[in-house]
PDB file of C-alpha atoms in Angstrom:
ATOM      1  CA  UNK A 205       6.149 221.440 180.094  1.00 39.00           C
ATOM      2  CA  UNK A 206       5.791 220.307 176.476  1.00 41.00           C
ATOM      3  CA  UNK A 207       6.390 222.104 173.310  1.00 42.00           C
ATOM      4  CA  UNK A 208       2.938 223.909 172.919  1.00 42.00           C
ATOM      5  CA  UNK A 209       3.296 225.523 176.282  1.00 46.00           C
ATOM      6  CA  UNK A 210       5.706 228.656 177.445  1.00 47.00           C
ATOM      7  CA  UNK A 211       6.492 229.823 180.834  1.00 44.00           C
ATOM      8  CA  UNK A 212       3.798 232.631 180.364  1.00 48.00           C
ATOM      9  CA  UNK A 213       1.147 229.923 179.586  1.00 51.00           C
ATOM     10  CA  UNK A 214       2.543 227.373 182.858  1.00 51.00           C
ATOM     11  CA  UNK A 215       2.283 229.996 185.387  1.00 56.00           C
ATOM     12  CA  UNK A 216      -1.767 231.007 184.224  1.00 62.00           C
ATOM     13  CA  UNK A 217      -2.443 226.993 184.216  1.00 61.00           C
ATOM     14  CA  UNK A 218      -4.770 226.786 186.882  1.00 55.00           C
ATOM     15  CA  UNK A 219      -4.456 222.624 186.507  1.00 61.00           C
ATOM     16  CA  UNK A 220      -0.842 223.209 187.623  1.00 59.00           C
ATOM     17  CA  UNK A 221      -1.152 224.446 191.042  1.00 61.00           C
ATOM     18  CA  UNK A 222      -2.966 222.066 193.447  1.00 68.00           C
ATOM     19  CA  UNK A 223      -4.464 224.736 195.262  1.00 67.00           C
ATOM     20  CA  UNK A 224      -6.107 226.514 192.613  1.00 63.00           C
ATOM     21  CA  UNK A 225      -7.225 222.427 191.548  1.00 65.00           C
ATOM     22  CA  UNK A 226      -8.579 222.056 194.367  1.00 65.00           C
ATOM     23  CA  UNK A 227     -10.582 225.015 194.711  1.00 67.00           C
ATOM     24  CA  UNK A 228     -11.824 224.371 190.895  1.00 69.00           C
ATOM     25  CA  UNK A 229     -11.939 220.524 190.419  1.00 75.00           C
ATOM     26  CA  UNK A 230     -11.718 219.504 194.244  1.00 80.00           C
ATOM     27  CA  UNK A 231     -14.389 220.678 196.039  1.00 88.00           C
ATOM     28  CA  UNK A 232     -17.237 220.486 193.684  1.00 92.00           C
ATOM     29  CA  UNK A 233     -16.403 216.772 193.297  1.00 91.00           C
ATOM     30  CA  UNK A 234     -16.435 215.893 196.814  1.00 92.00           C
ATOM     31  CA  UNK A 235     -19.643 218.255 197.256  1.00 94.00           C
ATOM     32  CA  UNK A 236     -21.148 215.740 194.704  1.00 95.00           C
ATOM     33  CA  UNK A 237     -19.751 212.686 196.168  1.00 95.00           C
ATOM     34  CA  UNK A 238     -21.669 213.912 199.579  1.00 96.00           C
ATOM     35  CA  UNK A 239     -24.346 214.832 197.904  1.00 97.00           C
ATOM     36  CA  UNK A 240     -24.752 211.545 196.340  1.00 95.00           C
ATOM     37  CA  UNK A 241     -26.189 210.467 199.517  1.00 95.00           C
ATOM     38  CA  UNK A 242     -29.411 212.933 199.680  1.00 96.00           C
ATOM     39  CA  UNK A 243     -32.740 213.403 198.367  1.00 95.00           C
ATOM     40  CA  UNK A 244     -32.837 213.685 194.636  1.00 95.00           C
ATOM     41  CA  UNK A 245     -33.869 217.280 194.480  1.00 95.00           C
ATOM     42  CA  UNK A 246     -31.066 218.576 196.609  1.00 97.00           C
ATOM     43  CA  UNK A 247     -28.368 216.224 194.553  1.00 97.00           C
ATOM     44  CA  UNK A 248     -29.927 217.438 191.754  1.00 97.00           C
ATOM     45  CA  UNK A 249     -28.984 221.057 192.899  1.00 98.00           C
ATOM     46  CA  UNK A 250     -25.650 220.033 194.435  1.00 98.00           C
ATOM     47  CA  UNK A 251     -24.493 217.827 190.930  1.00 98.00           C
ATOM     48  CA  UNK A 252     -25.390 220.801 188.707  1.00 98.00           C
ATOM     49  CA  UNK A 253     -24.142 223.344 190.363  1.00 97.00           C
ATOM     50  CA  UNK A 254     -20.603 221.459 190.629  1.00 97.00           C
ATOM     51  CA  UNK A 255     -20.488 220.574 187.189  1.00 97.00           C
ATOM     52  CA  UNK A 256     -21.714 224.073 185.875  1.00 97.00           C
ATOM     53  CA  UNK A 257     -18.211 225.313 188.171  1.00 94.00           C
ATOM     54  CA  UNK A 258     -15.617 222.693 186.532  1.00 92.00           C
ATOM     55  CA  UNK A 259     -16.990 223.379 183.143  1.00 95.00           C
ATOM     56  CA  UNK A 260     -16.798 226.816 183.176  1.00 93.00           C
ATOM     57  CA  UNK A 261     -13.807 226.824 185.384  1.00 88.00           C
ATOM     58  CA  UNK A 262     -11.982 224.196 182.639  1.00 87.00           C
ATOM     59  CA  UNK A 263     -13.519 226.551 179.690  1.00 91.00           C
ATOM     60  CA  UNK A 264     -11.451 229.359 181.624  1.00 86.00           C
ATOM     61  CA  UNK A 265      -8.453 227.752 182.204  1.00 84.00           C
ATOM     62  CA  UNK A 266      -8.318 226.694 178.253  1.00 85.00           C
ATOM     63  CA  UNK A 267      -8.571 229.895 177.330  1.00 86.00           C
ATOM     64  CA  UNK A 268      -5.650 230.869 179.519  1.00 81.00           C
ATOM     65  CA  UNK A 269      -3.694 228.600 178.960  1.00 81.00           C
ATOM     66  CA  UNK A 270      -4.618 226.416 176.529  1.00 81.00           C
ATOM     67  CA  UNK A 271      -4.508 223.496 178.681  1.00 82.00           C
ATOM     68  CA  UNK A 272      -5.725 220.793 176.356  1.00 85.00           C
ATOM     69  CA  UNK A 273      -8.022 218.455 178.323  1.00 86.00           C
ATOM     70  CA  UNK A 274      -9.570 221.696 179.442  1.00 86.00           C
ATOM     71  CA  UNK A 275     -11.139 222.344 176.136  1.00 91.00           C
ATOM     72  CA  UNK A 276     -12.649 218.906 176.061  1.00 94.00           C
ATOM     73  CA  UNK A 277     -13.877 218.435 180.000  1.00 93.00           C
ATOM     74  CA  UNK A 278     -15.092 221.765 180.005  1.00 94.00           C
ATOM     75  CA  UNK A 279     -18.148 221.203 177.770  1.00 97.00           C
ATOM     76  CA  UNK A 280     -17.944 217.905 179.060  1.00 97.00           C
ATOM     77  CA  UNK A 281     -18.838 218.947 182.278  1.00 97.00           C
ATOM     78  CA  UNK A 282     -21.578 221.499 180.995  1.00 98.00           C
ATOM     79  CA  UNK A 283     -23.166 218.794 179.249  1.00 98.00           C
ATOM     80  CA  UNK A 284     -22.952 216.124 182.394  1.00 98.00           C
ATOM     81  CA  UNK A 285     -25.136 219.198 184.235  1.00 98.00           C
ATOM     82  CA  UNK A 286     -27.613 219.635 181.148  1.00 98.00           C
ATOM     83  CA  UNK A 287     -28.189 215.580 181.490  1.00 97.00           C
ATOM     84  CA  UNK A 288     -28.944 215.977 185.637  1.00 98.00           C
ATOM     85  CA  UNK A 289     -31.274 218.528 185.146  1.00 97.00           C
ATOM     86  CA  UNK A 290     -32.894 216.663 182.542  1.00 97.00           C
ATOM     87  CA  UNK A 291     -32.937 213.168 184.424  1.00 97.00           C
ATOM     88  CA  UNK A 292     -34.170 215.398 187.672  1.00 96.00           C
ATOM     89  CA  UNK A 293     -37.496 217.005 185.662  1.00 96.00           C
ATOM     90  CA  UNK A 294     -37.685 213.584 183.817  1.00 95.00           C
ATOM     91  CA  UNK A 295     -37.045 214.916 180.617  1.00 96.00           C
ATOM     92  CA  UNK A 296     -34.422 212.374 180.515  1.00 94.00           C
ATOM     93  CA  UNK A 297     -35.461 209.114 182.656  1.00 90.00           C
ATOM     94  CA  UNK A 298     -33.172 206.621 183.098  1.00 94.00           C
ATOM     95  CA  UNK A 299     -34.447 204.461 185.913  1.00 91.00           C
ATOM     96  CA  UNK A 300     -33.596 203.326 188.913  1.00 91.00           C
ATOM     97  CA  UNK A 301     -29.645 203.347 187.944  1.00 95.00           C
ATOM     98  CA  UNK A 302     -30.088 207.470 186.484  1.00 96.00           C
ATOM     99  CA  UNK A 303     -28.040 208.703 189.209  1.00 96.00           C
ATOM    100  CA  UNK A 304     -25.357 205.401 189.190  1.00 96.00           C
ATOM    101  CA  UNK A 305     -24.860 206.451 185.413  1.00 97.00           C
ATOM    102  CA  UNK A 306     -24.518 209.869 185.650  1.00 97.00           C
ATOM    103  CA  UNK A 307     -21.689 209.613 188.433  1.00 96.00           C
ATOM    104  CA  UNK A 308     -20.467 207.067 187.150  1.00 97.00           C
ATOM    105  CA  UNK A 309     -20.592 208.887 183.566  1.00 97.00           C
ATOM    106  CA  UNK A 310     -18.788 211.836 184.854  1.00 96.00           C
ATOM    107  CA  UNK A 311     -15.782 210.457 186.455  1.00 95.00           C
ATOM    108  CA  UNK A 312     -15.248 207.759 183.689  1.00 97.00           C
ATOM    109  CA  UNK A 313     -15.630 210.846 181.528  1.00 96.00           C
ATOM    110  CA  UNK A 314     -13.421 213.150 183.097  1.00 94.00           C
ATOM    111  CA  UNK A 315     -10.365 210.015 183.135  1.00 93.00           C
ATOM    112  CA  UNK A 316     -10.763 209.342 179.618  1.00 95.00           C
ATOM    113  CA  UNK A 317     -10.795 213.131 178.652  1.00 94.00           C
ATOM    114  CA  UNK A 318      -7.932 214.208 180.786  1.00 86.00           C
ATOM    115  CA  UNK A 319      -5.950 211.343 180.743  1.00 90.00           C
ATOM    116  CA  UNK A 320      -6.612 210.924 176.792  1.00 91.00           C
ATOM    117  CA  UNK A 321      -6.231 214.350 175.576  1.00 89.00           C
ATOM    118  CA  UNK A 322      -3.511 214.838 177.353  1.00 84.00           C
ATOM    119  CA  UNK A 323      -1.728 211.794 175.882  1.00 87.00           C
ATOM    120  CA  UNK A 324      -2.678 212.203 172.040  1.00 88.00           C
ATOM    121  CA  UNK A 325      -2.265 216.112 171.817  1.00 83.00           C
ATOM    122  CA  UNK A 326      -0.009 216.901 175.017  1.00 82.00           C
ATOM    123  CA  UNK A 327      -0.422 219.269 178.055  1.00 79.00           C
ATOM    124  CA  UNK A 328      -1.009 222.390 176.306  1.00 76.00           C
ATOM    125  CA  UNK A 329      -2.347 223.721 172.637  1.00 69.00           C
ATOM    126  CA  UNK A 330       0.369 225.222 170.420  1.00 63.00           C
ATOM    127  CA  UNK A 331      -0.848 228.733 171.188  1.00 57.00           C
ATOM    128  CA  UNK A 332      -0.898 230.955 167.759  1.00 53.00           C
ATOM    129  CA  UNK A 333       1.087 234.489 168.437  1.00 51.00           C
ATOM    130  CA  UNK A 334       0.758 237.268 166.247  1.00 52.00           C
ATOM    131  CA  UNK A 335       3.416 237.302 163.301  1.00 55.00           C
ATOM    132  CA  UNK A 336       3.205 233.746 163.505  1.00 53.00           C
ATOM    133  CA  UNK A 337       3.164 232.169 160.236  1.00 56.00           C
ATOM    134  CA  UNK A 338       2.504 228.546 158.885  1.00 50.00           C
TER     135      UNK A 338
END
């Protein structure tokens, strides 16, 4: 536990319990590693329906916690599922390698944002409480 982050704040950190990671992070990525394998519609589905769960899920768990790379793969993740729709309807194309580059996008994105974050600012956001003055 670093500076920016009290007991109160470790025990809501859903990052720090590998169940609750698992449940939230875990099984929408290996639902999209499956669905990797199936008709472009369906992964379509599968892909944005994961990613719409970690985002919000990480956009949650920032705001409980202030887990930092939270508040940076959480719209990371919202805006991976924006780009799958968009490369499903063709709004987006990107070719033959669309789907290569969005999963390979998203977990390159999701290393550099956790491990990054994490490194540069720490585990957790100093958390402002009130009375708290600069």
């Amino acid at each position: 536990m670093d500076e920016g982050c009290d007991v109160r704040q470790a025990r809501k950190d859903w990052v720090g319990n590998w169940r609750s990671l698992a449940g939230l992070r875990g099984i929408p990525a290996a639902a999209m590693l499956i669905a990797a394998m199936l008709d472009p519609l369906l992964r379509a589905v599968i892909w944005s329906a994961a990613l719409l769960w970690m985002g919000g899920a990480c956009l949650a768990n920032a705001r409980r916690c202030g887990r930092t790379h939270c508040s940076f793969t959480g719209p990371f993740y919202l805006a991976m599922a924006a780009l799958v729709v968009a490369h499903a309807s063709g709004v987006v194309p990107m070719g033959e390698q669309g789907w290569t580059i969005l999963g390979a996008g998203t977990i390159a994105g999701t290393i550099v944002l956790w491990w990054g974050s994490e490194r540069v600012w720490g585990l957790s956001w100093p958390r402002r409480r009130p009375g708290d003055t600069d």
